[in-house]
mmCIF file of C-alpha atoms in Angstrom:
data_model
loop_
_atom_site.group_PDB
_atom_site.id
_atom_site.type_symbol
_atom_site.label_atom_id
_atom_site.label_comp_id
_atom_site.label_asym_id
_atom_site.label_seq_id
_atom_site.Cartn_x
_atom_site.Cartn_y
_atom_site.Cartn_z
ATOM 1 C CA MET A 23 0.108 0.131 -0.294
ATOM 2 C CA ASN A 24 2.940 2.403 0.622
ATOM 3 C CA ARG A 25 4.481 1.434 -2.787
ATOM 4 C CA ILE A 26 1.260 2.666 -4.162
ATOM 5 C CA LEU A 27 0.881 5.954 -2.269
ATOM 6 C CA PHE A 28 4.763 6.569 -3.033
ATOM 7 C CA SER A 29 4.143 5.837 -6.522
ATOM 8 C CA ILE A 30 1.384 8.431 -7.033
ATOM 9 C CA LEU A 31 3.117 10.893 -5.357
ATOM 10 C CA LEU A 32 5.786 10.881 -7.450
ATOM 11 C CA VAL A 33 3.918 11.038 -10.540
ATOM 12 C CA PHE A 34 2.082 14.141 -9.412
ATOM 13 C CA THR A 35 5.728 15.650 -7.958
ATOM 14 C CA PHE A 36 7.189 14.981 -11.417
ATOM 15 C CA GLU A 37 4.057 16.057 -13.376
ATOM 16 C CA ALA A 38 4.107 19.320 -11.443
ATOM 17 C CA CYS A 39 7.973 19.989 -12.244
ATOM 18 C CA LYS A 40 7.308 20.272 -15.906
ATOM 19 C CA GLY A 41 10.312 22.112 -17.671
ATOM 20 C CA LEU A 42 12.557 22.086 -14.617
ATOM 21 C CA ILE A 43 15.207 21.534 -16.411
ATOM 22 C CA TYR A 44 14.490 22.640 -20.066
ATOM 23 C CA ARG A 45 11.275 24.785 -21.261
ATOM 24 C CA GLN A 46 10.838 26.274 -24.599
ATOM 25 C CA GLU A 47 7.086 27.468 -24.889
ATOM 26 C CA LYS A 48 5.302 29.903 -27.543
ATOM 27 C CA ILE A 49 1.500 31.674 -26.394
ATOM 28 C CA PRO A 50 0.185 33.554 -29.692
ATOM 29 C CA GLY A 51 -1.573 36.750 -29.587
ATOM 30 C CA LYS A 52 -3.369 37.482 -32.772
ATOM 31 C CA ILE A 53 -5.320 40.803 -33.368
ATOM 32 C CA GLY A 54 -7.391 40.719 -36.531
ATOM 33 C CA ASN A 55 -6.785 38.537 -39.412
ATOM 34 C CA VAL A 56 -4.281 40.525 -41.121
ATOM 35 C CA GLU A 57 -0.192 39.659 -40.811
ATOM 36 C CA GLY A 58 1.782 42.933 -40.449
ATOM 37 C CA ILE A 59 4.557 43.205 -42.967
ATOM 38 C CA LYS A 60 7.030 44.650 -40.253
ATOM 39 C CA SER A 61 8.186 42.316 -37.174
ATOM 40 C CA ALA A 62 10.231 43.380 -34.244
ATOM 41 C CA LYS A 63 11.894 40.564 -31.273
ATOM 42 C CA VAL A 64 12.819 42.068 -28.303
ATOM 43 C CA CYS A 65 13.844 39.733 -25.140
ATOM 44 C CA ALA A 66 14.540 40.034 -21.239
ATOM 45 C CA TYR A 67 16.801 37.782 -19.314
ATOM 46 C CA ASN A 68 16.961 36.534 -15.749
ATOM 47 C CA PHE A 69 19.861 34.631 -14.223
ATOM 48 C CA LEU A 70 19.215 32.802 -10.906
ATOM 49 C CA PHE A 71 16.543 35.122 -10.170
ATOM 50 C CA LEU A 72 19.444 37.560 -8.990
ATOM 51 C CA VAL A 73 20.540 39.575 -12.394
ATOM 52 C CA SER A 74 17.770 40.773 -14.887
ATOM 53 C CA ALA A 75 18.832 42.269 -18.406
ATOM 54 C CA GLY A 76 16.858 43.455 -21.166
ATOM 55 C CA ASP A 77 13.390 45.374 -22.316
ATOM 56 C CA ALA A 78 10.507 42.989 -23.700
ATOM 57 C CA SER A 79 8.319 45.469 -23.510
ATOM 58 C CA ILE A 80 5.838 46.359 -26.083
ATOM 59 C CA THR A 81 6.904 50.360 -26.190
ATOM 60 C CA GLU A 82 10.701 48.519 -27.046
ATOM 61 C CA ALA A 83 9.335 46.392 -30.183
ATOM 62 C CA LYS A 84 7.574 48.869 -31.507
ATOM 63 C CA ARG A 85 10.831 51.377 -31.251
ATOM 64 C CA VAL A 86 13.199 48.371 -32.722
ATOM 65 C CA GLY A 87 10.488 47.505 -35.532
ATOM 66 C CA GLU A 88 9.274 50.983 -36.326
ATOM 67 C CA ILE A 89 5.857 49.577 -36.010
ATOM 68 C CA ASP A 90 2.963 52.187 -35.569
ATOM 69 C CA ARG A 91 -0.296 49.967 -35.812
ATOM 70 C CA ILE A 92 0.055 46.516 -33.950
ATOM 71 C CA ARG A 93 -1.396 43.351 -35.506
ATOM 72 C CA SER A 94 -0.176 40.392 -33.246
ATOM 73 C CA VAL A 95 2.056 39.841 -30.101
ATOM 74 C CA GLU A 96 3.855 36.620 -29.106
ATOM 75 C CA ILE A 97 5.298 35.426 -26.474
ATOM 76 C CA GLU A 98 8.622 32.978 -26.498
ATOM 77 C CA VAL A 99 9.466 31.668 -22.879
ATOM 78 C CA SER A 100 12.581 29.386 -22.939
ATOM 79 C CA SER A 101 14.123 28.377 -19.426
ATOM 80 C CA PHE A 102 17.238 26.293 -18.486
ATOM 81 C CA LEU A 103 17.356 24.229 -15.260
ATOM 82 C CA PHE A 104 14.202 26.578 -13.934
ATOM 83 C CA ILE A 105 15.736 29.177 -12.126
ATOM 84 C CA PHE A 106 19.125 29.320 -13.510
ATOM 85 C CA PHE A 107 18.683 30.934 -17.313
ATOM 86 C CA ARG A 108 15.410 32.055 -18.080
ATOM 87 C CA ARG A 109 14.593 34.305 -21.693
ATOM 88 C CA HIS A 110 10.904 36.224 -22.425
ATOM 89 C CA CYS A 111 10.865 37.462 -25.923
ATOM 90 C CA LEU A 112 8.075 39.512 -27.263
ATOM 91 C CA ILE A 113 7.196 39.363 -30.931
ATOM 92 C CA LEU A 114 5.315 42.083 -32.569
ATOM 93 C CA THR A 115 4.244 42.330 -36.323
ATOM 94 C CA GLY A 116 2.465 45.255 -37.719
ATOM 95 C CA ASP A 117 2.413 47.976 -40.078
#
């Protein structure tokens, strides 16, 4: 009986820790049906939750890509060893 409970607990623990070693996720956010002709990708980085660098804001992406009218916003998240390295990127398309 203890082995069964331990096995169930172990499965739930591993299920909750998805992406503990490596994680890459893309979250789309389309606005309308028309694709933009310009795009920009800006990223922010985090190391050990102690040092952060970069600007992944919509304002920065609009400036970098010289975009006036936003068509879509996508977010990419990548991490390695959960707290060691994390990258958040914002991909903006528009006119």
